[in-house]
mmCIF file of C-alpha atoms in Angstrom:
data_model
loop_
_atom_site.group_PDB
_atom_site.id
_atom_site.type_symbol
_atom_site.label_atom_id
_atom_site.label_comp_id
_atom_site.label_asym_id
_atom_site.label_seq_id
_atom_site.Cartn_x
_atom_site.Cartn_y
_atom_site.Cartn_z
ATOM 1 C CA MET A 78 0.000 0.000 0.000
ATOM 2 C CA LEU A 79 2.747 2.463 0.863
ATOM 3 C CA ALA A 80 5.325 4.149 -1.279
ATOM 4 C CA ALA A 81 8.053 3.776 1.333
ATOM 5 C CA LEU A 82 10.469 6.154 -0.333
ATOM 6 C CA VAL A 83 9.837 8.301 -3.378
ATOM 7 C CA MET A 84 12.669 10.252 -5.000
ATOM 8 C CA PRO A 85 11.402 12.556 -7.746
ATOM 9 C CA ALA A 86 13.246 15.303 -9.547
ATOM 10 C CA MET A 87 14.428 18.599 -8.044
ATOM 11 C CA SER A 88 16.429 16.759 -5.335
ATOM 12 C CA GLN A 89 13.315 16.524 -3.241
ATOM 13 C CA GLU A 90 11.973 13.419 -1.571
ATOM 14 C CA VAL A 91 9.383 12.243 0.917
ATOM 15 C CA GLU A 92 9.672 9.290 3.243
ATOM 16 C CA VAL A 93 6.722 7.519 4.850
ATOM 17 C CA THR A 94 8.129 6.819 8.305
ATOM 18 C CA SER A 95 5.206 4.968 9.886
ATOM 19 C CA GLN A 96 1.810 3.501 9.185
ATOM 20 C CA ARG A 97 -0.803 2.070 11.511
ATOM 21 C CA ARG A 98 -4.369 0.875 11.237
ATOM 22 C CA LEU A 99 -6.882 2.839 13.321
ATOM 23 C CA LEU A 100 -9.948 1.331 15.017
ATOM 24 C CA ASP A 101 -8.780 -2.148 14.059
ATOM 25 C CA GLY A 102 -11.342 -4.588 15.426
ATOM 26 C CA VAL A 103 -13.350 -1.712 16.889
ATOM 27 C CA GLU A 104 -15.162 -0.094 13.983
ATOM 28 C CA SER A 105 -15.391 -0.857 10.298
ATOM 29 C CA PRO A 106 -16.204 0.528 7.870
ATOM 30 C CA ALA A 107 -15.399 4.186 8.643
ATOM 31 C CA TYR A 108 -15.403 7.023 6.134
ATOM 32 C CA TYR A 109 -14.757 10.761 5.708
ATOM 33 C CA PRO A 110 -12.187 11.179 8.495
ATOM 34 C CA VAL A 111 -11.461 14.703 9.785
ATOM 35 C CA LEU A 112 -8.511 15.336 12.100
ATOM 36 C CA ASN A 113 -8.437 18.304 14.441
ATOM 37 C CA ALA A 114 -5.533 20.761 14.169
ATOM 38 C CA THR A 115 -3.448 19.006 16.829
ATOM 39 C CA GLY A 116 -4.063 15.551 15.350
ATOM 40 C CA ASP A 117 -5.268 13.903 18.567
ATOM 41 C CA ARG A 118 -8.976 13.594 17.731
ATOM 42 C CA LEU A 119 -10.619 12.247 14.609
ATOM 43 C CA LEU A 120 -14.172 12.606 13.339
ATOM 44 C CA TYR A 121 -15.508 9.878 11.095
ATOM 45 C CA LEU A 122 -18.782 8.553 9.710
ATOM 46 C CA THR A 123 -20.104 5.047 10.072
ATOM 47 C CA GLU A 124 -21.583 3.176 7.126
ATOM 48 C CA ALA A 125 -25.038 4.380 8.230
ATOM 49 C CA GLY A 126 -23.860 8.001 8.249
ATOM 50 C CA ALA A 127 -23.704 8.451 12.030
ATOM 51 C CA LEU A 128 -20.962 10.745 13.348
ATOM 52 C CA LYS A 129 -18.358 9.576 15.875
ATOM 53 C CA CYS A 130 -15.153 10.929 17.422
ATOM 54 C CA TYR A 131 -12.044 8.862 18.073
ATOM 55 C CA ASP A 132 -9.481 9.980 20.664
ATOM 56 C CA LEU A 133 -6.118 8.834 19.262
ATOM 57 C CA THR A 134 -4.380 9.383 22.585
ATOM 58 C CA ASP A 135 -6.798 7.501 24.858
ATOM 59 C CA ASN A 136 -7.934 5.053 22.144
ATOM 60 C CA VAL A 137 -11.630 5.581 22.889
ATOM 61 C CA THR A 138 -14.571 6.594 20.733
ATOM 62 C CA GLN A 139 -17.709 8.528 21.492
ATOM 63 C CA VAL A 140 -20.915 8.996 19.527
ATOM 64 C CA ILE A 141 -21.682 12.549 18.467
ATOM 65 C CA SER A 142 -24.856 11.805 16.522
ATOM 66 C CA HIS A 143 -26.744 8.690 15.489
ATOM 67 C CA ASP A 144 -28.594 10.743 12.867
ATOM 68 C CA TYR A 145 -27.509 10.741 9.243
ATOM 69 C CA VAL A 146 -24.922 13.471 8.587
ATOM 70 C CA ALA A 147 -25.860 15.374 5.436
ATOM 71 C CA GLY A 148 -23.248 15.536 2.696
ATOM 72 C CA HIS A 149 -20.677 14.011 5.061
ATOM 73 C CA ASP A 150 -20.490 17.564 6.396
ATOM 74 C CA ALA A 151 -18.716 17.785 9.760
ATOM 75 C CA CYS A 152 -15.778 19.921 10.842
ATOM 76 C CA TRP A 153 -13.741 21.078 13.827
ATOM 77 C CA GLY A 154 -14.134 24.684 14.883
ATOM 78 C CA GLY A 155 -11.260 26.765 16.165
ATOM 79 C CA ASP A 156 -12.977 26.591 19.568
ATOM 80 C CA GLY A 157 -12.532 22.795 19.688
ATOM 81 C CA LYS A 158 -16.228 22.110 19.092
ATOM 82 C CA VAL A 159 -17.701 20.006 16.303
ATOM 83 C CA TYR A 160 -20.058 21.566 13.752
ATOM 84 C CA TYR A 161 -22.198 19.273 11.640
ATOM 85 C CA VAL A 162 -25.414 18.997 9.632
ATOM 86 C CA THR A 163 -28.016 16.244 9.897
ATOM 87 C CA GLN A 164 -30.579 15.368 7.249
ATOM 88 C CA GLN A 165 -34.073 13.948 7.532
ATOM 89 C CA ALA A 166 -36.923 13.362 5.078
ATOM 90 C CA ASP A 167 -40.573 13.749 6.074
ATOM 91 C CA GLU A 168 -43.515 11.591 5.032
ATOM 92 C CA ASN A 169 -43.732 13.527 1.753
ATOM 93 C CA HIS A 170 -40.047 12.818 1.028
ATOM 94 C CA LEU A 171 -39.122 16.480 1.533
ATOM 95 C CA VAL A 172 -35.540 16.771 2.800
ATOM 96 C CA TYR A 173 -34.725 18.994 5.765
ATOM 97 C CA ARG A 174 -31.215 19.815 7.006
ATOM 98 C CA THR A 175 -30.368 20.974 10.517
ATOM 99 C CA GLY A 176 -27.171 22.483 11.936
ATOM 100 C CA HIS A 177 -25.675 21.312 15.229
ATOM 101 C CA CYS A 178 -22.759 22.122 17.533
ATOM 102 C CA TYR A 179 -21.218 19.447 19.774
ATOM 103 C CA ASP A 180 -19.105 20.183 22.846
ATOM 104 C CA LEU A 181 -16.684 17.342 23.626
ATOM 105 C CA ALA A 182 -16.158 18.562 27.200
ATOM 106 C CA THR A 183 -19.848 18.293 28.136
ATOM 107 C CA ARG A 184 -20.697 15.623 25.545
ATOM 108 C CA GLN A 185 -23.755 17.632 24.608
ATOM 109 C CA SER A 186 -25.033 18.592 21.180
ATOM 110 C CA ILE A 187 -27.033 21.757 20.604
ATOM 111 C CA GLN A 188 -29.260 22.366 17.604
ATOM 112 C CA VAL A 189 -28.222 25.768 16.231
ATOM 113 C CA THR A 190 -30.362 26.101 13.096
ATOM 114 C CA GLU A 191 -33.936 25.140 12.381
ATOM 115 C CA PRO A 192 -34.628 22.348 9.852
ATOM 116 C CA GLN A 193 -34.689 23.890 6.378
ATOM 117 C CA HIS A 194 -34.564 23.049 2.692
ATOM 118 C CA GLY A 195 -31.427 23.640 0.657
ATOM 119 C CA ALA A 196 -27.766 23.143 1.421
ATOM 120 C CA VAL A 197 -26.533 23.801 4.953
ATOM 121 C CA ARG A 198 -22.743 23.777 5.267
ATOM 122 C CA ALA A 199 -20.573 23.396 8.342
ATOM 123 C CA VAL A 200 -17.666 25.846 8.167
ATOM 124 C CA SER A 201 -14.511 25.749 10.259
ATOM 125 C CA ALA A 202 -13.093 29.088 11.419
ATOM 126 C CA THR A 203 -9.989 30.061 13.349
ATOM 127 C CA ARG A 204 -11.957 31.194 16.414
ATOM 128 C CA GLY A 205 -15.053 29.005 16.157
ATOM 129 C CA GLY A 206 -17.422 27.666 13.550
ATOM 130 C CA ALA A 207 -20.482 28.482 11.488
ATOM 131 C CA LEU A 208 -23.356 26.950 9.575
ATOM 132 C CA LYS A 209 -23.947 28.586 6.207
ATOM 133 C CA ALA A 210 -27.464 28.266 4.818
ATOM 134 C CA PRO A 211 -29.752 29.967 2.261
ATOM 135 C CA GLY A 212 -32.137 30.626 5.152
ATOM 136 C CA ARG A 213 -31.050 31.407 8.677
ATOM 137 C CA GLY A 214 -27.465 30.366 9.410
ATOM 138 C CA TYR A 215 -25.409 30.397 12.572
ATOM 139 C CA ALA A 216 -22.059 31.663 13.855
ATOM 140 C CA SER A 217 -20.528 30.659 17.174
ATOM 141 C CA SER A 218 -19.685 34.297 17.967
ATOM 142 C CA ALA A 219 -19.692 37.768 16.445
ATOM 143 C CA ASP A 220 -16.058 37.264 15.424
ATOM 144 C CA ILE A 221 -15.327 33.712 14.325
ATOM 145 C CA GLY A 222 -11.979 34.727 12.834
ATOM 146 C CA SER A 223 -10.866 33.623 9.370
ATOM 147 C CA ALA A 224 -12.730 31.010 7.337
ATOM 148 C CA ALA A 225 -13.165 29.692 3.797
ATOM 149 C CA TRP A 226 -16.021 27.803 2.151
ATOM 150 C CA THR A 227 -17.599 27.285 -1.271
ATOM 151 C CA GLU A 228 -21.041 27.872 -2.705
ATOM 152 C CA GLN A 229 -21.647 26.758 -6.300
ATOM 153 C CA ASN A 230 -18.864 28.343 -8.400
ATOM 154 C CA ARG A 231 -17.774 30.823 -5.729
ATOM 155 C CA VAL A 232 -15.262 30.636 -2.926
ATOM 156 C CA HIS A 233 -15.987 32.739 0.151
ATOM 157 C CA VAL A 234 -13.191 33.952 2.411
ATOM 158 C CA THR A 235 -13.669 35.805 5.703
ATOM 159 C CA VAL A 236 -10.671 37.842 6.873
ATOM 160 C CA GLY A 237 -10.776 40.367 9.714
ATOM 161 C CA GLY A 238 -14.569 40.315 9.749
ATOM 162 C CA GLU A 239 -14.745 41.069 6.006
ATOM 163 C CA GLU A 240 -16.294 38.506 3.648
ATOM 164 C CA ARG A 241 -14.747 38.307 0.193
ATOM 165 C CA VAL A 242 -16.202 36.315 -2.703
ATOM 166 C CA PHE A 243 -14.148 35.079 -5.663
ATOM 167 C CA SER A 244 -14.634 33.070 -8.850
ATOM 168 C CA PRO A 245 -11.032 32.818 -10.046
ATOM 169 C CA VAL A 246 -11.578 29.974 -12.560
ATOM 170 C CA ASP A 247 -14.463 29.231 -14.901
ATOM 171 C CA CYS A 248 -16.281 26.124 -13.725
ATOM 172 C CA TRP A 249 -19.880 25.298 -14.590
ATOM 173 C CA ALA A 250 -20.007 22.331 -12.151
ATOM 174 C CA GLY A 251 -18.902 24.310 -9.102
ATOM 175 C CA TYR A 252 -16.251 24.422 -6.383
ATOM 176 C CA LEU A 253 -15.721 22.147 -3.357
ATOM 177 C CA TRP A 254 -13.455 21.597 -0.334
ATOM 178 C CA ALA A 255 -12.145 25.091 0.410
ATOM 179 C CA SER A 256 -9.729 25.513 3.314
ATOM 180 C CA LEU A 257 -7.291 28.082 4.663
ATOM 181 C CA SER A 258 -3.584 27.372 4.940
ATOM 182 C CA PRO A 259 -2.397 27.094 8.571
ATOM 183 C CA ASP A 260 -0.936 30.621 8.412
ATOM 184 C CA GLY A 261 -4.228 31.937 7.015
ATOM 185 C CA GLN A 262 -2.598 33.494 3.949
ATOM 186 C CA ARG A 263 -3.850 31.196 1.165
ATOM 187 C CA VAL A 264 -6.926 29.198 0.237
ATOM 188 C CA ALA A 265 -6.997 25.854 -1.557
ATOM 189 C CA PHE A 266 -10.153 24.501 -3.182
ATOM 190 C CA PHE A 267 -11.272 22.089 -5.891
ATOM 191 C CA ALA A 268 -12.846 23.346 -9.126
ATOM 192 C CA ALA A 269 -14.653 20.612 -11.045
ATOM 193 C CA GLY A 270 -12.888 19.876 -14.317
ATOM 194 C CA LYS A 271 -9.902 22.045 -13.361
ATOM 195 C CA GLY A 272 -8.565 20.447 -10.177
ATOM 196 C CA ILE A 273 -7.012 22.026 -7.093
ATOM 197 C CA VAL A 274 -6.544 25.781 -7.142
ATOM 198 C CA VAL A 275 -4.520 27.845 -4.647
ATOM 199 C CA ILE A 276 -5.353 31.549 -4.330
ATOM 200 C CA ASP A 277 -4.295 34.412 -2.103
ATOM 201 C CA LEU A 278 -6.658 36.464 0.051
ATOM 202 C CA ARG A 279 -7.369 38.791 -2.888
ATOM 203 C CA GLY A 280 -8.560 35.938 -5.080
ATOM 204 C CA GLN A 281 -5.449 35.863 -7.272
ATOM 205 C CA ILE A 282 -4.436 32.419 -8.526
ATOM 206 C CA LEU A 283 -1.079 31.348 -7.116
ATOM 207 C CA ALA A 284 -0.967 27.768 -8.433
ATOM 208 C CA MET A 285 -2.957 25.056 -10.197
ATOM 209 C CA LEU A 286 -1.973 21.726 -8.637
ATOM 210 C CA GLY A 287 -3.628 19.237 -10.985
ATOM 211 C CA ASN A 288 -6.882 17.313 -11.192
ATOM 212 C CA TYR A 289 -6.892 15.863 -7.684
ATOM 213 C CA GLU A 290 -9.707 15.923 -5.128
ATOM 214 C CA MET A 291 -10.290 16.591 -1.426
ATOM 215 C CA PRO A 292 -7.239 18.799 -0.769
ATOM 216 C CA CYS A 293 -6.140 19.392 2.824
ATOM 217 C CA TRP A 294 -3.191 21.409 4.099
ATOM 218 C CA TYR A 295 -0.383 19.321 5.580
ATOM 219 C CA ASN A 296 1.503 22.493 6.492
ATOM 220 C CA ASN A 297 1.936 25.923 4.904
ATOM 221 C CA ASP A 298 3.963 24.522 2.000
ATOM 222 C CA TYR A 299 2.299 21.194 1.202
ATOM 223 C CA LEU A 300 -1.137 19.716 0.683
ATOM 224 C CA VAL A 301 -2.378 16.137 0.656
ATOM 225 C CA ALA A 302 -5.062 15.067 -1.807
ATOM 226 C CA GLN A 303 -6.890 12.129 -3.350
ATOM 227 C CA ASN A 304 -6.072 10.945 -6.877
ATOM 228 C CA ALA A 305 -8.994 8.737 -7.917
ATOM 229 C CA LYS A 306 -9.837 7.301 -11.327
ATOM 230 C CA ASP A 307 -13.104 5.713 -12.443
ATOM 231 C CA ASP A 308 -14.736 4.186 -15.499
ATOM 232 C CA GLY A 309 -17.970 6.124 -15.137
ATOM 233 C CA HIS A 310 -19.490 3.485 -12.855
ATOM 234 C CA GLN A 311 -16.938 2.666 -10.181
ATOM 235 C CA PHE A 312 -13.447 3.525 -8.976
ATOM 236 C CA THR A 313 -10.658 1.799 -10.886
ATOM 237 C CA SER A 314 -7.841 3.196 -8.726
ATOM 238 C CA SER A 315 -7.329 5.671 -5.901
ATOM 239 C CA GLN A 316 -4.268 6.885 -4.033
ATOM 240 C CA ILE A 317 -3.065 9.612 -1.675
ATOM 241 C CA VAL A 318 -0.629 12.192 -3.065
ATOM 242 C CA LEU A 319 1.518 14.959 -1.584
ATOM 243 C CA LEU A 320 1.515 18.261 -3.495
ATOM 244 C CA LYS A 321 3.729 21.300 -3.066
ATOM 245 C CA ALA A 322 1.503 24.363 -2.697
ATOM 246 C CA ASP A 323 3.363 26.305 -5.397
ATOM 247 C CA GLY A 324 2.681 23.583 -7.957
ATOM 248 C CA THR A 325 6.332 22.693 -8.577
ATOM 249 C CA TRP A 326 6.410 19.173 -7.127
ATOM 250 C CA GLN A 327 4.252 16.169 -6.287
ATOM 251 C CA SER A 328 4.708 12.625 -5.042
ATOM 252 C CA GLU A 329 2.600 9.582 -4.252
ATOM 253 C CA LEU A 330 2.170 8.447 -0.665
ATOM 254 C CA THR A 331 0.176 5.331 -1.522
ATOM 255 C CA ARG A 332 -0.086 3.281 -4.702
ATOM 256 C CA PRO A 333 -3.048 3.586 -7.113
ATOM 257 C CA VAL A 334 -4.041 -0.049 -6.484
ATOM 258 C CA SER A 335 -4.371 0.617 -2.742
ATOM 259 C CA MET A 336 -7.797 2.259 -3.278
ATOM 260 C CA THR A 337 -6.980 4.796 -0.553
ATOM 261 C CA MET A 338 -8.984 8.027 -0.380
ATOM 262 C CA GLN A 339 -10.469 10.886 1.677
ATOM 263 C CA PRO A 340 -7.274 12.237 3.291
ATOM 264 C CA THR A 341 -7.162 14.550 6.298
ATOM 265 C CA CYS A 342 -4.216 16.202 8.086
ATOM 266 C CA GLY A 343 -3.468 17.506 11.564
ATOM 267 C CA GLY A 344 -0.580 17.648 13.990
ATOM 268 C CA GLY A 345 1.879 16.209 11.474
ATOM 269 C CA LYS A 346 -0.338 13.174 10.859
ATOM 270 C CA ILE A 347 -2.164 12.063 7.727
ATOM 271 C CA VAL A 348 -5.238 9.861 8.038
ATOM 272 C CA TYR A 349 -7.164 8.312 5.160
ATOM 273 C CA THR A 350 -9.568 5.487 4.533
ATOM 274 C CA THR A 351 -9.800 2.727 1.935
ATOM 275 C CA ILE A 352 -12.676 1.919 -0.369
ATOM 276 C CA ASP A 353 -13.629 -0.757 2.182
ATOM 277 C CA GLY A 354 -13.650 1.744 5.035
ATOM 278 C CA LEU A 355 -10.370 0.821 6.747
ATOM 279 C CA LEU A 356 -8.752 3.821 8.461
ATOM 280 C CA TYR A 357 -4.968 4.309 8.414
ATOM 281 C CA GLU A 358 -2.625 6.884 9.906
ATOM 282 C CA ILE A 359 0.770 7.650 8.365
ATOM 283 C CA ARG A 360 3.599 10.026 9.195
ATOM 284 C CA ILE A 361 6.078 11.419 6.720
ATOM 285 C CA ASN A 362 9.382 13.265 6.466
ATOM 286 C CA ILE A 363 9.942 15.703 3.620
ATOM 287 C CA TYR A 364 13.521 16.376 2.528
ATOM 288 C CA GLU A 365 14.346 19.413 0.390
#
């Protein structure tokens, strides 16, 4: 599964120094992992779409919600709380989405938006979190700090209380997976048909990293992403790749045949799952 040592051009290399299976014998399958910034807690979804949290230090799990999480949409806020959206359908098959905030210290979840039609998105911010919705949304405080999210073919960036909206590349199918770099100076997102785009806080394109999905910042200089191929019906290969944020270098961390996907980063760790829902954690060294 692992590319133990990759030595591409430019005298740059990455070494996978460790790998371990998470939740082995405890939970499987598990999908859409999300590490917190310090890398000691991990959100994940069960096969039924319920949301759980795994403490990597204490090796214990706790249930956040048994309800189906809409769009696999859960994130860590800068306040350490979990923001997520559940989805229910009524007897007329009308879909309603509801925003929630979960406090790990009290183990209590609070409903923060009323059930409503349309997309409701959980957004991570440097000082808290928010739920963005076409109706009434929610913010954890008057100043949630910096944040980035997408709506259709627009990327929204909040800096110093000011919301900026950009459409730096033409894309009829829309943008996904926006996130701020750890230093808050750049935004990476996915534009359908174009791949991963890195912009500055004025919306200027800094780099196009290739047609990979689900980008997440490993540190200020590198991102980790999914490189998946399909035949129009099912995945034929999927791997985890490391990308330099300026677009000058890339390397594989797992092989295409490994069917590894949905990467997340935090605290120097990289976690991903397989097509069968097996969670793995790896650590790497980058040599320049």
